[in-house]
XYZ file of C-alpha atoms in Angstrom:
474
model
C 100.654 54.141 32.940
C 103.319 56.691 33.926
C 106.762 56.252 32.330
C 108.553 57.819 35.328
C 111.135 60.266 34.039
C 113.682 59.482 36.732
C 117.150 61.010 36.515
C 119.715 58.816 38.240
C 123.148 59.937 39.422
C 125.503 56.975 39.115
C 128.257 58.904 40.940
C 126.167 59.742 44.015
C 126.759 58.071 47.377
C 123.067 57.108 47.511
C 122.467 53.643 45.967
C 120.511 53.599 42.704
C 117.612 51.637 44.166
C 117.230 54.273 46.897
C 117.164 57.037 44.271
C 114.349 55.204 42.465
C 112.540 54.581 45.740
C 112.744 58.248 46.860
C 111.613 59.554 43.462
C 108.503 57.370 43.344
C 107.689 57.992 47.003
C 107.903 61.778 46.515
C 105.750 61.584 43.396
C 103.073 59.663 45.273
C 103.131 62.042 48.257
C 102.973 65.127 46.032
C 100.120 63.756 43.909
C 102.201 63.278 40.779
C 101.278 59.608 40.876
C 97.593 59.402 41.827
C 95.756 56.583 43.589
C 95.401 53.413 41.466
C 97.989 54.623 38.938
C 99.808 51.658 37.403
C 103.612 51.735 37.517
C 105.904 50.415 34.761
C 106.902 46.794 35.123
C 110.263 46.217 36.751
C 111.655 44.935 33.438
C 110.433 47.945 31.472
C 111.683 50.483 34.045
C 115.050 48.702 34.290
C 115.475 48.867 30.517
C 114.479 52.549 30.457
C 116.884 53.514 33.268
C 119.669 51.226 32.056
C 119.964 49.478 35.415
C 119.537 45.888 36.519
C 116.077 44.554 37.140
C 117.205 43.650 40.678
C 117.796 47.340 41.401
C 114.233 48.220 40.394
C 112.803 45.262 42.289
C 114.585 46.426 45.470
C 112.984 49.868 45.124
C 109.543 48.366 44.424
C 109.898 45.958 47.368
C 110.668 48.827 49.732
C 107.729 50.877 48.453
C 105.471 47.859 48.822
C 106.678 47.184 52.343
C 105.923 50.789 53.351
C 102.461 50.700 51.781
C 103.013 53.225 48.988
C 102.357 50.696 46.236
C 100.805 47.252 46.036
C 101.489 44.296 43.770
C 98.394 42.895 42.028
C 98.957 39.344 40.706
C 99.216 39.166 36.891
C 98.569 42.919 36.573
C 101.568 44.756 38.074
C 102.225 47.472 40.649
C 99.654 50.134 41.566
C 99.718 53.251 43.780
C 97.951 52.820 47.120
C 95.487 55.262 48.670
C 97.724 57.866 50.316
C 95.018 58.921 52.787
C 95.605 55.671 54.642
C 99.331 56.327 54.998
C 101.217 58.266 57.634
C 103.153 61.121 56.040
C 105.936 62.641 58.122
C 107.046 65.904 56.595
C 110.810 66.522 56.683
C 112.012 69.502 58.701
C 112.780 72.586 56.655
C 116.017 74.519 56.881
C 114.227 77.345 58.687
C 113.284 75.172 61.656
C 115.809 75.115 64.495
C 115.618 72.923 67.542
C 115.587 74.666 70.885
C 117.649 73.278 73.766
C 115.724 71.047 76.136
C 115.987 73.669 78.862
C 114.515 76.312 76.576
C 117.515 78.507 77.314
C 120.096 80.047 75.005
C 122.966 77.834 73.888
C 126.475 78.948 74.832
C 129.897 78.091 73.366
C 130.918 76.869 76.838
C 128.317 75.259 79.088
C 129.256 74.161 82.622
C 126.080 72.090 82.907
C 125.986 69.957 86.088
C 123.833 67.443 84.196
C 126.303 66.848 81.357
C 128.181 63.679 80.454
C 130.927 63.107 77.894
C 128.948 61.694 74.959
C 132.047 61.709 72.740
C 133.375 58.821 74.813
C 130.244 56.691 74.476
C 131.283 53.076 73.656
C 129.645 53.007 70.222
C 131.487 49.934 68.919
C 130.634 47.784 71.924
C 127.023 48.984 71.894
C 126.659 48.208 68.158
C 128.220 44.768 68.602
C 125.904 43.853 71.465
C 122.857 45.259 69.659
C 123.645 43.278 66.517
C 124.188 40.054 68.443
C 120.999 40.513 70.412
C 118.762 41.368 67.458
C 120.136 38.523 65.336
C 118.749 36.037 67.818
C 115.390 34.781 66.578
C 113.821 34.842 70.012
C 110.109 35.652 70.053
C 110.316 35.671 73.847
C 112.268 38.918 73.624
C 109.260 40.787 72.247
C 106.722 39.641 74.797
C 105.791 41.643 77.879
C 108.416 40.795 80.468
C 108.612 40.640 84.256
C 107.234 43.831 85.864
C 110.395 44.044 87.982
C 112.676 43.748 84.949
C 114.535 40.858 83.337
C 115.923 38.441 85.888
C 119.277 38.284 84.116
C 119.691 42.054 84.387
C 118.567 42.127 88.023
C 120.996 39.324 88.831
C 123.798 41.251 87.110
C 122.925 44.470 88.949
C 122.894 42.630 92.288
C 126.423 41.305 91.702
C 127.684 44.708 90.528
C 126.174 46.579 93.476
C 127.662 44.173 96.006
C 131.138 44.380 94.486
C 131.204 48.103 93.683
C 128.944 49.700 96.309
C 128.699 47.199 99.144
C 124.937 46.886 98.609
C 123.355 43.670 99.839
C 120.464 42.621 97.616
C 118.896 39.605 95.993
C 117.631 39.925 92.387
C 114.096 39.534 93.788
C 114.487 42.868 95.639
C 115.488 44.810 92.517
C 113.070 46.712 90.274
C 114.199 48.155 86.937
C 112.637 51.341 85.574
C 113.157 54.100 83.034
C 114.833 56.731 85.174
C 114.738 57.711 88.824
C 111.534 59.697 88.335
C 109.626 56.540 87.448
C 111.002 54.705 90.480
C 109.981 57.541 92.795
C 106.495 57.412 91.253
C 106.473 53.681 91.935
C 107.302 54.308 95.583
C 104.466 56.830 95.824
C 102.137 54.197 94.391
C 103.359 51.647 96.927
C 102.896 53.917 99.934
C 99.585 55.225 98.642
C 100.409 58.931 98.603
C 100.335 61.302 101.521
C 103.867 60.383 102.498
C 105.553 62.484 105.156
C 108.964 62.782 103.585
C 111.955 64.823 104.720
C 114.325 66.365 102.184
C 117.478 68.420 102.476
C 117.731 71.946 101.157
C 119.246 72.526 98.697
C 118.279 69.277 96.996
C 117.513 67.501 93.733
C 114.711 69.757 92.557
C 112.965 67.238 90.286
C 112.451 64.818 93.163
C 111.122 67.608 95.378
C 108.662 68.772 92.719
C 107.552 65.204 92.008
C 106.771 64.495 95.655
C 104.944 67.800 96.041
C 102.929 67.386 92.838
C 101.686 64.014 94.084
C 100.281 65.627 97.256
C 102.930 64.285 99.609
C 103.813 66.180 102.774
C 107.406 67.300 102.208
C 109.272 68.512 105.311
C 112.484 70.501 104.811
C 115.590 69.760 106.889
C 118.661 71.971 106.872
C 122.167 70.664 106.250
C 125.486 71.112 108.005
C 128.960 70.059 106.858
C 128.006 66.372 107.339
C 124.692 66.414 105.491
C 121.093 66.211 106.707
C 120.742 67.260 110.343
C 119.245 64.288 112.164
C 118.155 66.422 115.145
C 115.931 68.479 112.834
C 114.805 65.333 111.025
C 113.437 63.915 114.273
C 111.437 67.103 114.870
C 109.732 67.038 111.454
C 107.577 63.986 112.187
C 108.539 62.534 108.787
C 108.719 58.770 108.338
C 110.670 58.888 105.075
C 113.994 60.668 104.503
C 115.375 61.303 101.006
C 119.177 61.668 101.029
C 122.207 61.441 98.709
C 124.928 60.407 101.187
C 127.694 59.491 98.723
C 127.574 62.836 96.907
C 124.806 65.223 97.881
C 123.284 67.112 94.981
C 124.018 69.922 94.459
C 126.405 70.727 97.362
C 128.665 67.731 96.795
C 128.754 66.848 100.509
C 129.973 63.315 101.287
C 128.153 62.100 104.411
C 130.626 60.692 106.976
C 130.080 57.350 108.646
C 129.057 58.905 111.982
C 126.144 60.803 110.377
C 125.147 57.705 108.438
C 124.878 55.748 111.661
C 122.751 58.522 113.193
C 120.455 58.387 110.188
C 120.112 54.611 110.432
C 119.295 54.884 114.148
C 116.570 57.404 113.298
C 115.068 54.954 110.802
C 115.135 52.144 113.368
C 113.518 54.149 116.174
C 110.013 54.685 114.841
C 107.512 55.309 117.620
C 104.122 53.650 118.216
C 104.669 51.063 115.523
C 105.665 53.695 112.924
C 107.738 52.300 110.046
C 110.548 54.651 108.995
C 112.613 54.368 105.822
C 115.501 56.118 104.108
C 115.533 56.651 100.328
C 119.193 56.603 99.281
C 119.739 58.207 95.864
C 123.187 57.014 94.738
C 123.117 58.833 91.401
C 126.843 59.291 90.593
C 128.813 57.303 93.160
C 131.097 55.872 90.445
C 133.171 59.061 90.337
C 135.302 59.901 93.360
C 138.687 61.676 93.358
C 139.867 61.663 96.967
C 140.276 58.530 99.052
C 138.556 55.213 98.469
C 134.900 54.972 97.410
C 132.593 55.099 100.418
C 130.189 52.118 100.526
C 126.519 52.863 100.084
C 124.413 53.599 103.152
C 122.383 50.494 102.332
C 125.448 48.341 103.032
C 125.489 49.537 106.665
C 121.769 48.852 107.138
C 121.106 45.914 109.482
C 117.452 46.688 110.099
C 116.131 46.580 106.525
C 115.255 50.294 106.382
C 117.074 51.649 103.306
C 115.457 51.966 99.867
C 118.336 52.219 97.399
C 118.121 53.921 93.975
C 120.869 53.795 91.332
C 121.142 54.674 87.650
C 123.268 54.201 84.540
C 122.441 57.694 83.250
C 125.616 59.309 84.579
C 128.001 56.425 83.986
C 126.863 55.534 80.434
C 124.504 58.152 78.941
C 121.317 60.019 79.974
C 119.317 58.575 77.074
C 119.901 55.020 78.330
C 117.183 55.722 80.955
C 117.827 52.566 82.966
C 117.624 52.955 86.736
C 117.059 50.439 89.487
C 115.455 50.285 92.905
C 116.506 47.946 95.715
C 113.642 47.451 98.143
C 114.100 46.235 101.731
C 112.810 42.704 102.260
C 110.154 44.062 104.625
C 108.645 46.130 101.768
C 108.413 43.342 99.175
C 104.947 42.339 100.362
C 103.712 45.920 100.001
C 105.227 46.133 96.510
C 103.532 42.910 95.379
C 100.193 44.050 96.776
C 100.171 47.578 95.375
C 102.681 48.027 92.556
C 103.594 44.732 90.925
C 100.848 45.264 88.344
C 102.874 48.215 86.962
C 104.951 46.930 84.045
C 108.623 47.733 83.676
C 109.081 50.868 81.566
C 112.325 49.668 79.977
C 112.129 47.489 76.859
C 113.423 43.956 77.214
C 115.887 44.574 74.386
C 117.445 47.512 76.254
C 117.535 45.520 79.467
C 119.384 42.651 77.819
C 121.776 45.121 76.191
C 122.678 46.535 79.596
C 123.045 43.033 81.037
C 125.427 42.068 78.235
C 127.304 45.343 78.620
C 127.971 44.536 82.274
C 128.497 40.781 81.978
C 131.004 40.960 79.120
C 133.207 43.514 80.867
C 132.396 46.495 78.656
C 130.921 48.502 81.507
C 133.971 48.076 83.726
C 136.324 49.143 80.928
C 134.095 52.099 80.019
C 133.816 53.172 83.648
C 137.570 53.026 84.184
C 138.089 55.105 81.070
C 135.511 57.703 82.123
C 137.007 57.938 85.602
C 140.362 58.774 84.056
C 138.824 61.324 81.670
C 136.752 63.056 84.343
C 139.632 62.992 86.817
C 141.837 64.751 84.270
C 139.180 67.404 83.594
C 138.560 67.767 87.326
C 142.274 68.407 87.906
C 142.516 70.892 85.026
C 139.523 72.846 86.318
C 140.894 73.003 89.853
C 144.246 74.175 88.533
C 142.608 76.916 86.466
C 140.443 78.002 89.404
C 143.501 78.812 91.508
C 143.485 82.173 89.714
C 140.100 82.904 91.357
C 141.251 82.497 94.974
C 140.896 86.230 95.598
C 137.168 86.246 94.848
C 135.774 82.771 95.585
C 136.149 79.437 97.370
C 135.869 75.969 95.815
C 133.828 73.183 97.432
C 132.259 69.816 96.544
C 135.260 68.854 94.419
C 135.994 65.400 95.873
C 133.367 63.429 93.953
C 130.922 63.583 91.062
C 131.336 65.708 87.934
C 130.603 69.204 89.248
C 131.888 71.595 91.890
C 130.791 74.863 93.476
C 132.270 78.349 93.551
C 131.181 80.531 96.474
C 131.957 84.220 96.046
C 133.847 85.895 98.868
C 133.984 89.354 97.271
C 130.271 90.120 97.556
C 129.385 89.263 93.964
C 125.753 88.206 93.610
C 124.709 85.038 91.845
C 122.679 86.743 89.127
C 125.496 89.183 88.415
C 127.996 86.338 88.097
C 125.705 84.456 85.704
C 125.077 87.591 83.635
C 128.766 88.448 83.344
C 129.662 84.871 82.410
C 126.932 84.781 79.756
C 128.318 87.964 78.204
C 131.566 86.042 77.684
C 129.763 83.053 76.130
C 129.967 80.888 79.246
C 126.939 79.342 80.973
C 127.164 78.756 84.737
C 124.342 77.755 87.052
C 123.120 79.373 90.260
C 122.782 77.371 93.452
C 119.735 79.336 94.638
C 117.363 77.410 92.359
C 117.990 74.234 94.347
C 116.824 75.637 97.669
C 113.286 74.583 98.587
C 110.730 75.370 101.245
C 111.593 77.785 104.035
C 115.212 76.711 104.409
C 117.671 79.517 104.973
C 119.979 80.369 102.087
C 123.669 81.048 102.720
C 124.896 84.624 103.056
C 127.322 84.205 100.154
C 126.180 83.492 96.619
C 127.344 80.368 94.794
C 127.463 79.030 91.231
C 127.777 75.436 90.003
C 130.354 74.322 87.434
C 129.865 70.922 85.800
C 132.793 69.766 83.680
C 131.784 66.399 82.221
C 130.817 67.689 78.770
C 133.800 70.052 78.305
C 137.218 69.019 77.019
C 140.356 70.101 78.838
C 141.025 72.761 76.204
C 137.450 74.026 76.522
C 137.769 74.162 80.317
C 140.903 76.302 79.997
C 139.269 78.680 77.539
C 136.023 78.851 79.554
C 137.855 79.676 82.789
C 139.915 82.307 80.957
C 136.640 83.913 79.906
C 135.268 83.651 83.445
C 138.314 85.439 84.730
C 137.710 88.226 82.221
C 134.059 88.335 83.320
C 134.569 88.252 87.078
C 138.041 89.774 87.469
C 138.350 92.369 84.696
C 141.579 94.342 84.634
C 141.272 97.645 86.473
C 138.080 96.728 88.380
C 138.017 97.077 92.120
């Protein structure tokens, strides 16, 4: 029997039982305590360490629960066979985590995908999580409805009608982990080989997803109102993917006249052809000029719009809760081909979101974020007035990013390189162009401001001015 020469620090922040637990666990993992080795009794170890027996029992209970030791009746505690245990090695100090993009990190990053994580409603989220997990409801841990929890779908339906003018019953809503999953679901429903029209530039992940699944993607150019319906008609597509409330990445807000033209296109399928519009309403919550424009789906009287929304921008990307509103005419196709695909969001997370909306937390959080982003938006526009000689601003009326188009002949790559030399990361628009669509004559960069404070925006734009408008140049 090993006497365990444990040295406890009574002044440390770590509880004594955890110190005992970690010592024994490390000894077992390192081989210091071999398989079948008997440990001191809790009374003997407590006397030796001059702690309460309860403290030792808590450490032994934790080790037993994790499978490092086992209690043998009338004999004591023994070390388990470590080969049967999962051992996760802690990261060493030499290991550094690369950014998700695989690119260099910068002191100032104008990422168009950013959100303000410092403003995440931690207290409300913890409160709801605690309340939910304290409920002894075995039902919560069973496989739920493939479309998502009815309570959440009912809540989303009410929210969409009030906030976006979307008309939907809970039975038309499908909950999934992110827009990518929902687009995959649509591909499964339609059976692949879809003839789908997309704008250029566009949301690149959706374009790649459709292409990788062997769909026939037709590219349609844009004008100041959005997707050109005259070109759309010529493509022969029967699906059109658009972002009418805030086109990504150009920031175009599609006017009502163009929306009506798009709906007429969807209605006028020839020879029995069914046409549909996929409306991606990814960040409609944030608008800074005029009143929010209702979703395209709210204007649809012929049941032709497939609506997609998400909480990733309004709450946090890691939430990964998105939703699809199917037209009534497609519900039969969904039930026949895709209802056997289970929801990819856990029931616990779904009920958390439902509570977050139903108890008013989401509305308060959204109002706060609108004020924060509006303030940052205004600061950025004010700072960009100093750049009027070299560029034009566009796409600033909604969302959390805007575009700078150079009027002095500066190339996109040169602008990105100069900014990087000053510790500022900006993003080129060229990467969002797809297919054979013509690119504009003037180069453009994207500035997202959601994850930068007002002070950081001021410093970042000061650095951009030094990069793009150095004293004495020109």
